[in-house]
PDB file of C-alpha atoms and ligand atoms in Angstrom:
ATOM      1  CA  MET A   1       0.000   0.000   0.000  1.00 55.00           C
ATOM      2  CA  ASN A   2       1.262   3.463  -0.825  1.00 75.00           C
ATOM      3  CA  ASP A   3       1.721   5.647   2.204  1.00 90.00           C
ATOM      4  CA  PRO A   4      -0.640   8.585   1.437  1.00 92.00           C
ATOM      5  CA  LEU A   5       1.883  10.993   2.943  1.00 95.00           C
ATOM      6  CA  PHE A   6       4.493  10.139   0.335  1.00 97.00           C
ATOM      7  CA  ASP A   7       2.172   8.985  -2.469  1.00 98.00           C
ATOM      8  CA  LEU A   8       3.246  10.229  -5.902  1.00 98.00           C
ATOM      9  CA  GLU A   9       1.264   7.713  -7.981  1.00 98.00           C
ATOM     10  CA  GLY A  10      -0.139   9.149 -11.224  1.00 98.00           C
ATOM     11  CA  ARG A  11       1.635  12.500 -10.869  1.00 98.00           C
ATOM     12  CA  VAL A  12       3.949  14.080 -13.424  1.00 98.00           C
ATOM     13  CA  ALA A  13       7.528  15.220 -12.862  1.00 99.00           C
ATOM     14  CA  VAL A  14      10.053  17.172 -14.909  1.00 99.00           C
ATOM     15  CA  VAL A  15      13.657  16.313 -14.001  1.00 99.00           C
ATOM     16  CA  THR A  16      16.394  18.395 -15.597  1.00 99.00           C
ATOM     17  CA  GLY A  17      19.814  16.827 -16.004  1.00 98.00           C
ATOM     18  CA  GLY A  18      18.079  13.473 -15.703  1.00 98.00           C
ATOM     19  CA  MET A  19      20.806  11.611 -17.587  1.00 98.00           C
ATOM     20  CA  GLY A  20      23.425  12.390 -14.942  1.00 98.00           C
ATOM     21  CA  GLN A  21      24.506  10.487 -11.854  1.00 98.00           C
ATOM     22  CA  LEU A  22      21.829  11.832  -9.515  1.00 98.00           C
ATOM     23  CA  GLY A  23      19.199  12.690 -12.138  1.00 98.00           C
ATOM     24  CA  SER A  24      19.011   9.079 -13.299  1.00 98.00           C
ATOM     25  CA  VAL A  25      18.490   7.950  -9.687  1.00 98.00           C
ATOM     26  CA  TYR A  26      15.703  10.527  -9.261  1.00 98.00           C
ATOM     27  CA  THR A  27      14.063   9.463 -12.525  1.00 98.00           C
ATOM     28  CA  ALA A  28      14.149   5.767 -11.622  1.00 98.00           C
ATOM     29  CA  GLY A  29      12.927   6.454  -8.079  1.00 98.00           C
ATOM     30  CA  LEU A  30      10.025   8.651  -9.185  1.00 98.00           C
ATOM     31  CA  VAL A  31       8.975   6.197 -11.908  1.00 98.00           C
ATOM     32  CA  GLU A  32       9.053   3.375  -9.327  1.00 98.00           C
ATOM     33  CA  ARG A  33       6.619   5.436  -7.283  1.00 98.00           C
ATOM     34  CA  GLY A  34       4.179   5.636 -10.199  1.00 98.00           C
ATOM     35  CA  MET A  35       5.128   9.031 -11.611  1.00 98.00           C
ATOM     36  CA  ARG A  36       5.461   9.903 -15.269  1.00 98.00           C
ATOM     37  CA  VAL A  37       8.785  11.655 -15.682  1.00 98.00           C
ATOM     38  CA  ALA A  38       9.989  13.997 -18.422  1.00 99.00           C
ATOM     39  CA  VAL A  39      13.788  13.999 -18.472  1.00 98.00           C
ATOM     40  CA  LEU A  40      15.310  17.185 -19.896  1.00 98.00           C
ATOM     41  CA  ASP A  41      18.987  16.920 -20.731  1.00 98.00           C
ATOM     42  CA  VAL A  42      21.476  17.987 -23.391  1.00 98.00           C
ATOM     43  CA  ALA A  43      22.814  14.424 -23.247  1.00 98.00           C
ATOM     44  CA  ALA A  44      21.060  11.434 -24.773  1.00 97.00           C
ATOM     45  CA  GLY A  45      20.496   8.136 -22.999  1.00 97.00           C
ATOM     46  CA  ASP A  46      18.034   5.504 -21.945  1.00 97.00           C
ATOM     47  CA  VAL A  47      15.235   6.160 -19.494  1.00 98.00           C
ATOM     48  CA  PRO A  48      13.059   3.614 -17.684  1.00 98.00           C
ATOM     49  CA  GLU A  49       9.543   2.820 -18.822  1.00 97.00           C
ATOM     50  CA  GLY A  50       7.266   5.559 -17.530  1.00 96.00           C
ATOM     51  CA  ALA A  51       9.824   8.254 -18.325  1.00 98.00           C
ATOM     52  CA  ARG A  52      10.429  10.115 -21.561  1.00 98.00           C
ATOM     53  CA  ALA A  53      13.702  11.744 -22.604  1.00 98.00           C
ATOM     54  CA  TYR A  54      13.840  15.151 -24.273  1.00 98.00           C
ATOM     55  CA  ARG A  55      17.003  16.730 -25.689  1.00 98.00           C
ATOM     56  CA  VAL A  56      16.700  20.164 -24.119  1.00 98.00           C
ATOM     57  CA  ASP A  57      19.207  22.816 -23.155  1.00 98.00           C
ATOM     58  CA  VAL A  58      17.854  24.405 -19.978  1.00 98.00           C
ATOM     59  CA  THR A  59      19.349  27.747 -20.981  1.00 98.00           C
ATOM     60  CA  ASP A  60      16.966  27.877 -23.956  1.00 98.00           C
ATOM     61  CA  ARG A  61      13.484  29.073 -23.028  1.00 98.00           C
ATOM     62  CA  VAL A  62      11.973  28.128 -26.392  1.00 98.00           C
ATOM     63  CA  GLU A  63      13.119  24.508 -26.016  1.00 98.00           C
ATOM     64  CA  ILE A  64      11.689  24.299 -22.479  1.00 99.00           C
ATOM     65  CA  GLU A  65       8.382  25.764 -23.670  1.00 98.00           C
ATOM     66  CA  ALA A  66       8.150  23.215 -26.483  1.00 98.00           C
ATOM     67  CA  VAL A  67       8.644  20.307 -24.077  1.00 98.00           C
ATOM     68  CA  LEU A  68       6.186  21.717 -21.579  1.00 98.00           C
ATOM     69  CA  ALA A  69       3.541  21.987 -24.321  1.00 98.00           C
ATOM     70  CA  GLU A  70       4.073  18.326 -25.219  1.00 98.00           C
ATOM     71  CA  VAL A  71       4.085  17.144 -21.601  1.00 98.00           C
ATOM     72  CA  GLU A  72       0.972  19.182 -20.803  1.00 98.00           C
ATOM     73  CA  SER A  73      -0.980  17.865 -23.768  1.00 98.00           C
ATOM     74  CA  GLU A  74      -0.120  14.218 -23.058  1.00 98.00           C
ATOM     75  CA  TRP A  75       0.201  14.040 -19.291  1.00 98.00           C
ATOM     76  CA  GLY A  76      -1.217  17.332 -18.000  1.00 98.00           C
ATOM     77  CA  ILE A  77       0.448  20.104 -15.993  1.00 98.00           C
ATOM     78  CA  PRO A  78       3.477  18.737 -14.102  1.00 98.00           C
ATOM     79  CA  HIS A  79       3.211  18.345 -10.331  1.00 98.00           C
ATOM     80  CA  VAL A  80       6.950  18.306  -9.632  1.00 99.00           C
ATOM     81  CA  LEU A  81       9.922  20.138 -11.142  1.00 99.00           C
ATOM     82  CA  VAL A  82      13.426  19.071 -10.126  1.00 99.00           C
ATOM     83  CA  ASN A  83      16.043  21.596 -11.223  1.00 99.00           C
ATOM     84  CA  ASN A  84      18.991  19.241 -11.115  1.00 98.00           C
ATOM     85  CA  ALA A  85      20.940  20.036 -14.325  1.00 98.00           C
ATOM     86  CA  ALA A  86      24.229  21.745 -13.563  1.00 98.00           C
ATOM     87  CA  LEU A  87      27.782  22.320 -14.679  1.00 97.00           C
ATOM     88  CA  ASP A  88      30.776  21.921 -12.402  1.00 94.00           C
ATOM     89  CA  SER A  89      34.448  21.760 -13.328  1.00 88.00           C
ATOM     90  CA  PRO A  90      35.352  18.067 -13.507  1.00 80.00           C
ATOM     91  CA  PRO A  91      38.506  16.865 -11.710  1.00 76.00           C
ATOM     92  CA  ASP A  92      40.328  16.835 -15.086  1.00 82.00           C
ATOM     93  CA  ALA A  93      39.232  20.374 -16.039  1.00 88.00           C
ATOM     94  CA  PRO A  94      41.643  22.533 -18.065  1.00 90.00           C
ATOM     95  CA  ALA A  95      44.396  24.067 -15.936  1.00 90.00           C
ATOM     96  CA  GLU A  96      43.033  27.623 -16.125  1.00 92.00           C
ATOM     97  CA  GLU A  97      39.674  26.480 -14.658  1.00 94.00           C
ATOM     98  CA  VAL A  98      41.339  25.005 -11.598  1.00 94.00           C
ATOM     99  CA  GLY A  99      43.962  27.703 -11.294  1.00 95.00           C
ATOM    100  CA  PRO A 100      44.029  30.791  -9.069  1.00 95.00           C
ATOM    101  CA  PHE A 101      40.808  32.741  -8.485  1.00 96.00           C
ATOM    102  CA  GLU A 102      42.463  35.855  -9.902  1.00 97.00           C
ATOM    103  CA  THR A 103      42.718  34.298 -13.364  1.00 96.00           C
ATOM    104  CA  TYR A 104      39.591  32.094 -13.376  1.00 96.00           C
ATOM    105  CA  PRO A 105      38.264  32.461 -16.943  1.00 96.00           C
ATOM    106  CA  GLU A 106      35.351  34.828 -17.433  1.00 96.00           C
ATOM    107  CA  GLU A 107      33.869  32.479 -20.067  1.00 96.00           C
ATOM    108  CA  SER A 108      33.816  29.613 -17.573  1.00 96.00           C
ATOM    109  CA  PHE A 109      32.086  31.826 -15.029  1.00 97.00           C
ATOM    110  CA  ASP A 110      29.435  32.747 -17.616  1.00 97.00           C
ATOM    111  CA  ALA A 111      28.927  29.125 -18.729  1.00 97.00           C
ATOM    112  CA  VAL A 112      28.431  27.828 -15.182  1.00 97.00           C
ATOM    113  CA  LEU A 113      26.130  30.667 -14.159  1.00 98.00           C
ATOM    114  CA  ASP A 114      24.185  30.244 -17.385  1.00 98.00           C
ATOM    115  CA  VAL A 115      23.260  26.601 -16.760  1.00 98.00           C
ATOM    116  CA  ASN A 116      23.094  26.544 -12.956  1.00 98.00           C
ATOM    117  CA  VAL A 117      21.323  29.844 -12.374  1.00 98.00           C
ATOM    118  CA  LYS A 118      19.681  30.945 -15.617  1.00 98.00           C
ATOM    119  CA  GLY A 119      18.689  27.377 -16.484  1.00 99.00           C
ATOM    120  CA  THR A 120      17.012  26.961 -13.102  1.00 99.00           C
ATOM    121  CA  PHE A 121      15.379  30.380 -13.442  1.00 99.00           C
ATOM    122  CA  LEU A 122      13.997  29.573 -16.923  1.00 99.00           C
ATOM    123  CA  CYS A 123      12.625  26.162 -15.907  1.00 99.00           C
ATOM    124  CA  CYS A 124      10.965  27.832 -12.924  1.00 99.00           C
ATOM    125  CA  GLN A 125       9.470  30.500 -15.188  1.00 98.00           C
ATOM    126  CA  VAL A 126       8.112  28.035 -17.737  1.00 99.00           C
ATOM    127  CA  VAL A 127       7.320  24.830 -15.801  1.00 99.00           C
ATOM    128  CA  GLY A 128       6.797  26.454 -12.389  1.00 99.00           C
ATOM    129  CA  GLY A 129       4.666  29.109 -14.091  1.00 98.00           C
ATOM    130  CA  ALA A 130       2.398  26.385 -15.494  1.00 98.00           C
ATOM    131  CA  MET A 131       2.134  24.807 -12.030  1.00 98.00           C
ATOM    132  CA  ALA A 132       1.144  28.178 -10.564  1.00 98.00           C
ATOM    133  CA  ARG A 133      -1.577  28.488 -13.214  1.00 98.00           C
ATOM    134  CA  GLY A 134      -2.661  24.950 -12.333  1.00 98.00           C
ATOM    135  CA  GLY A 135      -2.861  25.848  -8.643  1.00 98.00           C
ATOM    136  CA  ARG A 136      -0.480  23.223  -7.248  1.00 98.00           C
ATOM    137  CA  GLY A 137       3.024  21.843  -7.479  1.00 98.00           C
ATOM    138  CA  SER A 138       6.405  21.343  -5.888  1.00 99.00           C
ATOM    139  CA  VAL A 139       9.645  22.791  -7.232  1.00 99.00           C
ATOM    140  CA  VAL A 140      12.917  21.363  -5.948  1.00 99.00           C
ATOM    141  CA  ASN A 141      16.035  23.375  -6.753  1.00 99.00           C
ATOM    142  CA  VAL A 142      19.274  21.504  -6.203  1.00 99.00           C
ATOM    143  CA  SER A 143      22.151  23.206  -4.417  1.00 98.00           C
ATOM    144  CA  SER A 144      25.361  22.006  -2.827  1.00 98.00           C
ATOM    145  CA  ILE A 145      27.289  22.394   0.398  1.00 98.00           C
ATOM    146  CA  TYR A 146      29.652  24.426  -1.812  1.00 97.00           C
ATOM    147  CA  GLY A 147      26.779  26.880  -2.300  1.00 98.00           C
ATOM    148  CA  LEU A 148      26.021  26.977   1.421  1.00 97.00           C
ATOM    149  CA  LEU A 149      29.628  27.258   2.576  1.00 97.00           C
ATOM    150  CA  SER A 150      32.966  27.843   0.941  1.00 97.00           C
ATOM    151  CA  PRO A 151      34.751  24.826  -0.480  1.00 96.00           C
ATOM    152  CA  VAL A 152      37.510  23.592   1.830  1.00 95.00           C
ATOM    153  CA  GLN A 153      40.533  24.109  -0.383  1.00 94.00           C
ATOM    154  CA  ASP A 154      42.672  21.849   1.859  1.00 93.00           C
ATOM    155  CA  LEU A 155      40.665  18.843   0.643  1.00 92.00           C
ATOM    156  CA  TYR A 156      42.603  19.052  -2.581  1.00 90.00           C
ATOM    157  CA  ASP A 157      46.073  19.152  -1.010  1.00 90.00           C
ATOM    158  CA  PHE A 158      46.726  15.672  -2.367  1.00 87.00           C
ATOM    159  CA  ARG A 159      46.617  17.110  -5.890  1.00 86.00           C
ATOM    160  CA  ARG A 160      49.113  19.817  -4.968  1.00 86.00           C
ATOM    161  CA  ALA A 161      51.508  17.360  -3.379  1.00 86.00           C
ATOM    162  CA  GLY A 162      52.936  16.512  -6.808  1.00 80.00           C
ATOM    163  CA  GLY A 163      53.443  20.174  -7.715  1.00 86.00           C
ATOM    164  CA  GLU A 164      50.113  20.621  -9.536  1.00 88.00           C
ATOM    165  CA  THR A 165      48.169  23.858  -9.078  1.00 90.00           C
ATOM    166  CA  PHE A 166      44.614  23.079  -8.010  1.00 91.00           C
ATOM    167  CA  VAL A 167      41.960  25.452  -6.724  1.00 94.00           C
ATOM    168  CA  LYS A 168      38.319  24.364  -6.424  1.00 94.00           C
ATOM    169  CA  PRO A 169      36.743  26.968  -8.726  1.00 95.00           C
ATOM    170  CA  VAL A 170      34.541  29.843  -7.668  1.00 97.00           C
ATOM    171  CA  ALA A 171      31.712  29.813 -10.238  1.00 98.00           C
ATOM    172  CA  TYR A 172      29.982  26.631  -9.044  1.00 98.00           C
ATOM    173  CA  SER A 173      29.846  27.926  -5.455  1.00 98.00           C
ATOM    174  CA  VAL A 174      28.457  31.282  -6.516  1.00 98.00           C
ATOM    175  CA  SER A 175      25.860  29.637  -8.762  1.00 98.00           C
ATOM    176  CA  LYS A 176      24.676  27.265  -6.049  1.00 98.00           C
ATOM    177  CA  SER A 177      24.282  30.141  -3.567  1.00 98.00           C
ATOM    178  CA  ALA A 178      22.086  31.945  -6.078  1.00 98.00           C
ATOM    179  CA  VAL A 179      19.788  28.907  -6.112  1.00 98.00           C
ATOM    180  CA  LEU A 180      19.121  29.327  -2.370  1.00 98.00           C
ATOM    181  CA  ASN A 181      17.621  32.762  -2.791  1.00 98.00           C
ATOM    182  CA  LEU A 182      15.836  32.030  -6.054  1.00 99.00           C
ATOM    183  CA  THR A 183      14.050  29.371  -3.990  1.00 99.00           C
ATOM    184  CA  ARG A 184      13.127  31.811  -1.219  1.00 98.00           C
ATOM    185  CA  TYR A 185      12.002  34.434  -3.706  1.00 99.00           C
ATOM    186  CA  LEU A 186       9.695  32.017  -5.530  1.00 99.00           C
ATOM    187  CA  ALA A 187       8.429  30.326  -2.355  1.00 99.00           C
ATOM    188  CA  THR A 188       6.968  33.622  -1.220  1.00 98.00           C
ATOM    189  CA  TYR A 189       5.978  34.774  -4.705  1.00 98.00           C
ATOM    190  CA  TRP A 190       3.981  31.593  -5.402  1.00 98.00           C
ATOM    191  CA  ALA A 191       2.894  30.822  -1.823  1.00 98.00           C
ATOM    192  CA  LYS A 192      -0.776  31.613  -2.439  1.00 98.00           C
ATOM    193  CA  THR A 193      -0.924  29.604  -5.682  1.00 98.00           C
ATOM    194  CA  GLY A 194      -0.319  26.223  -4.063  1.00 98.00           C
ATOM    195  CA  VAL A 195       3.165  25.883  -5.543  1.00 98.00           C
ATOM    196  CA  ARG A 196       5.867  25.133  -2.971  1.00 99.00           C
ATOM    197  CA  VAL A 197       9.522  25.816  -3.745  1.00 99.00           C
ATOM    198  CA  ASN A 198      12.414  24.337  -1.774  1.00 99.00           C
ATOM    199  CA  THR A 199      16.138  23.760  -2.072  1.00 99.00           C
ATOM    200  CA  LEU A 200      17.716  20.341  -1.760  1.00 99.00           C
ATOM    201  CA  THR A 201      21.335  20.860  -0.707  1.00 98.00           C
ATOM    202  CA  LEU A 202      23.612  17.874  -1.146  1.00 98.00           C
ATOM    203  CA  ALA A 203      27.111  17.037  -0.037  1.00 98.00           C
ATOM    204  CA  GLY A 204      29.617  15.131  -2.155  1.00 97.00           C
ATOM    205  CA  VAL A 205      28.221  11.977  -3.728  1.00 98.00           C
ATOM    206  CA  TRP A 206      30.281   8.799  -3.794  1.00 97.00           C
ATOM    207  CA  ASN A 207      31.488   8.215  -7.334  1.00 95.00           C
ATOM    208  CA  ASP A 208      34.627   6.116  -7.151  1.00 94.00           C
ATOM    209  CA  GLN A 209      36.824   9.108  -6.200  1.00 93.00           C
ATOM    210  CA  PRO A 210      40.555   8.647  -5.566  1.00 91.00           C
ATOM    211  CA  GLN A 211      41.345   7.302  -2.073  1.00 94.00           C
ATOM    212  CA  ASP A 212      43.345  10.447  -1.157  1.00 92.00           C
ATOM    213  CA  PHE A 213      40.283  12.569  -1.776  1.00 93.00           C
ATOM    214  CA  LEU A 214      37.974  10.160   0.064  1.00 96.00           C
ATOM    215  CA  ASP A 215      40.267  10.191   3.103  1.00 96.00           C
ATOM    216  CA  ALA A 216      40.428  13.986   3.212  1.00 95.00           C
ATOM    217  CA  TYR A 217      36.719  14.408   2.553  1.00 96.00           C
ATOM    218  CA  THR A 218      35.311  11.816   4.913  1.00 97.00           C
ATOM    219  CA  ALA A 219      37.508  13.074   7.749  1.00 97.00           C
ATOM    220  CA  ARG A 220      35.412  16.253   7.618  1.00 96.00           C
ATOM    221  CA  VAL A 221      32.025  14.500   7.580  1.00 98.00           C
ATOM    222  CA  PRO A 222      30.521  13.590  10.963  1.00 98.00           C
ATOM    223  CA  LEU A 223      28.901  10.483   9.428  1.00 98.00           C
ATOM    224  CA  GLY A 224      32.344   9.563   8.081  1.00 98.00           C
ATOM    225  CA  ARG A 225      31.389   8.767   4.502  1.00 98.00           C
ATOM    226  CA  MET A 226      30.208  10.351   1.271  1.00 98.00           C
ATOM    227  CA  LEU A 227      26.553  10.561   0.240  1.00 98.00           C
ATOM    228  CA  ASP A 228      25.165   7.593  -1.612  1.00 97.00           C
ATOM    229  CA  ALA A 229      23.115   8.733  -4.638  1.00 95.00           C
ATOM    230  CA  ASP A 230      20.100   6.749  -3.380  1.00 94.00           C
ATOM    231  CA  GLU A 231      20.154   8.725  -0.126  1.00 96.00           C
ATOM    232  CA  ALA A 232      19.359  11.930  -2.001  1.00 98.00           C
ATOM    233  CA  LEU A 233      16.156  10.311  -3.277  1.00 98.00           C
ATOM    234  CA  GLY A 234      14.560  10.133   0.188  1.00 97.00           C
ATOM    235  CA  ALA A 235      14.751  13.885   0.628  1.00 98.00           C
ATOM    236  CA  LEU A 236      13.517  14.440  -2.922  1.00 98.00           C
ATOM    237  CA  VAL A 237      10.450  12.224  -2.368  1.00 98.00           C
ATOM    238  CA  PHE A 238       9.727  14.124   0.848  1.00 98.00           C
ATOM    239  CA  LEU A 239       9.894  17.496  -0.923  1.00 98.00           C
ATOM    240  CA  ALA A 240       7.969  16.283  -3.977  1.00 98.00           C
ATOM    241  CA  SER A 241       5.123  14.710  -2.022  1.00 98.00           C
ATOM    242  CA  ASP A 242       2.389  15.932   0.309  1.00 98.00           C
ATOM    243  CA  ALA A 243       4.545  14.854   3.260  1.00 98.00           C
ATOM    244  CA  SER A 244       6.122  18.315   2.945  1.00 98.00           C
ATOM    245  CA  SER A 245       2.835  20.227   2.489  1.00 98.00           C
ATOM    246  CA  TYR A 246       3.845  22.907   5.041  1.00 98.00           C
ATOM    247  CA  VAL A 247       7.427  23.215   3.791  1.00 98.00           C
ATOM    248  CA  THR A 248       8.248  26.040   1.419  1.00 99.00           C
ATOM    249  CA  GLY A 249      11.251  28.325   1.036  1.00 98.00           C
ATOM    250  CA  ALA A 250      13.272  25.793   3.016  1.00 98.00           C
ATOM    251  CA  ASN A 251      16.686  24.325   2.472  1.00 98.00           C
ATOM    252  CA  VAL A 252      16.821  20.592   3.166  1.00 98.00           C
ATOM    253  CA  VAL A 253      20.468  19.847   3.818  1.00 98.00           C
ATOM    254  CA  VAL A 254      21.576  16.266   3.152  1.00 98.00           C
ATOM    255  CA  ASP A 255      25.241  16.461   4.067  1.00 98.00           C
ATOM    256  CA  GLY A 256      26.056  13.760   6.632  1.00 98.00           C
ATOM    257  CA  GLY A 257      26.540  16.559   9.161  1.00 98.00           C
ATOM    258  CA  TRP A 258      29.172  18.473   7.123  1.00 98.00           C
ATOM    259  CA  SER A 259      27.644  21.864   8.028  1.00 97.00           C
ATOM    260  CA  ALA A 260      27.118  20.940  11.710  1.00 97.00           C
ATOM    261  CA  TRP A 261      30.686  21.617  12.795  1.00 91.00           C
TER     262      TRP A 261
HETATM  263  N1  NAD B   1      27.612  14.806  -7.405  1.00 92.81           N
HETATM  264  C1  NAD B   1      27.833  15.519  -6.307  1.00 92.81           C
HETATM  265  O1  NAD B   1      28.765  15.262  -5.536  1.00 92.81           O
HETATM  266  C2  NAD B   1      26.917  16.665  -5.967  1.00 92.81           C
HETATM  267  C3  NAD B   1      27.053  17.301  -4.733  1.00 92.81           C
HETATM  268  C4  NAD B   1      26.221  18.365  -4.424  1.00 92.81           C
HETATM  269  C5  NAD B   1      25.281  18.775  -5.329  1.00 92.81           C
HETATM  270  N2  NAD B   1      25.176  18.157  -6.525  1.00 92.81           N
HETATM  271  C6  NAD B   1      24.186  18.665  -7.483  1.00 92.81           C
HETATM  272  O2  NAD B   1      23.362  17.617  -7.930  1.00 92.81           O
HETATM  273  C7  NAD B   1      22.976  17.876  -9.285  1.00 92.81           C
HETATM  274  C8  NAD B   1      23.315  16.690 -10.157  1.00 92.81           C
HETATM  275  O3  NAD B   1      24.691  16.404 -10.039  1.00 92.81           O
HETATM  276  P1  NAD B   1      25.361  15.119 -10.730  1.00 92.81           P
HETATM  277  O4  NAD B   1      26.535  14.807  -9.910  1.00 92.81           O
HETATM  278  O5  NAD B   1      24.338  14.093 -11.002  1.00 92.81           O
HETATM  279  O6  NAD B   1      25.888  15.769 -12.079  1.00 92.81           O
HETATM  280  P2  NAD B   1      26.076  15.112 -13.510  1.00 92.81           P
HETATM  281  O7  NAD B   1      27.128  15.917 -14.189  1.00 92.81           O
HETATM  282  O8  NAD B   1      26.232  13.629 -13.412  1.00 92.81           O
HETATM  283  O9  NAD B   1      24.671  15.405 -14.198  1.00 92.81           O
HETATM  284  C9  NAD B   1      24.300  16.691 -14.636  1.00 92.81           C
HETATM  285  C10 NAD B   1      23.426  16.521 -15.864  1.00 92.81           C
HETATM  286  O10 NAD B   1      23.038  17.824 -16.303  1.00 92.81           O
HETATM  287  C11 NAD B   1      23.082  17.823 -17.728  1.00 92.81           C
HETATM  288  N3  NAD B   1      23.225  19.190 -18.217  1.00 92.81           N
HETATM  289  C12 NAD B   1      24.325  19.985 -18.179  1.00 92.81           C
HETATM  290  N4  NAD B   1      24.080  21.137 -18.796  1.00 92.81           N
HETATM  291  C13 NAD B   1      22.794  21.087 -19.232  1.00 92.81           C
HETATM  292  C14 NAD B   1      21.969  21.976 -19.947  1.00 92.81           C
HETATM  293  N5  NAD B   1      22.416  23.179 -20.367  1.00 92.81           N
HETATM  294  N6  NAD B   1      20.692  21.601 -20.218  1.00 92.81           N
HETATM  295  C15 NAD B   1      20.232  20.383 -19.823  1.00 92.81           C
HETATM  296  N7  NAD B   1      20.973  19.491 -19.162  1.00 92.81           N
HETATM  297  C16 NAD B   1      22.235  19.853 -18.868  1.00 92.81           C
HETATM  298  C17 NAD B   1      24.285  16.957 -18.075  1.00 92.81           C
HETATM  299  O11 NAD B   1      24.216  16.488 -19.405  1.00 92.81           O
HETATM  300  C18 NAD B   1      24.174  15.845 -17.033  1.00 92.81           C
HETATM  301  O12 NAD B   1      23.409  14.747 -17.525  1.00 92.81           O
HETATM  302  C19 NAD B   1      23.688  19.160  -9.686  1.00 92.81           C
HETATM  303  O13 NAD B   1      22.813  20.240  -9.525  1.00 92.81           O
HETATM  304  C20 NAD B   1      24.836  19.248  -8.718  1.00 92.81           C
HETATM  305  O14 NAD B   1      25.245  20.561  -8.520  1.00 92.81           O
HETATM  306  C21 NAD B   1      25.973  17.115  -6.869  1.00 92.81           C
END
């Protein structure tokens, strides 16, 4: 029996970045709970039965509008929007992207802000706007502990040990902080429409990282380990479902206690 508190059966979700590590877990988890899921991603890939994949760049309003029109006509107005698509500099990013703050490339700053902030803003405008017209919905904007707090640059000492320059870049942190207040802005703006808007802030997800990094990272986490992708799903289901009916403008922090000390 579905627990009515967390019941998502028959509802419709839009998950951006749904082809990625976490987005694919969200898509599978929401489909398992009986949702129909539209996956918006610039990357192609397989989706489970019950989901549909759309090649969409979240920085392009026209593309988002076209998908929304299709989703609305076939499935109705979405109930849940998960703004999960994002850019971060990968560990093997070009040297200038992981170099000193003073010379961090302007183009990289623009690219990261474009996807992480403008992309979230546009999906809120288009998909969240439809939910507001429909009189109900839940928007979940994904942030990071690096948007809540500064990255701990010492975590990357192991990369510097061999003489390499490595600075965890600034743009991702700035973009993920912007998400926190976009959430608060919209939570109050849409409060009377029945649309709730919350942030889901995650810590580092286990992804086969080098042991040196794992040692440095987990030493700073009270729970002593990285986040398992499946553990982010629990908080998402809470925010997506009626279990969180009195929660809006909040930041649900899933960080193993990282921000507690
Ligand atoms: N993985 C972590 O350790 C971690 C930690 C904290 C927060 N997060 C957040 O969780 C979310 C997902 O992270 P992930 O690790 O699964 O990342 P990921 O890189 O595996 O997935 C991101 C997805 O977004 C897509 N994407 C990028 N630009 C896009 C665009 N313009 N339009 C549409 N899709 C686009 C990519 O193709 C990719 O499939 C992000 O918002 C990230 O900031 C991740």
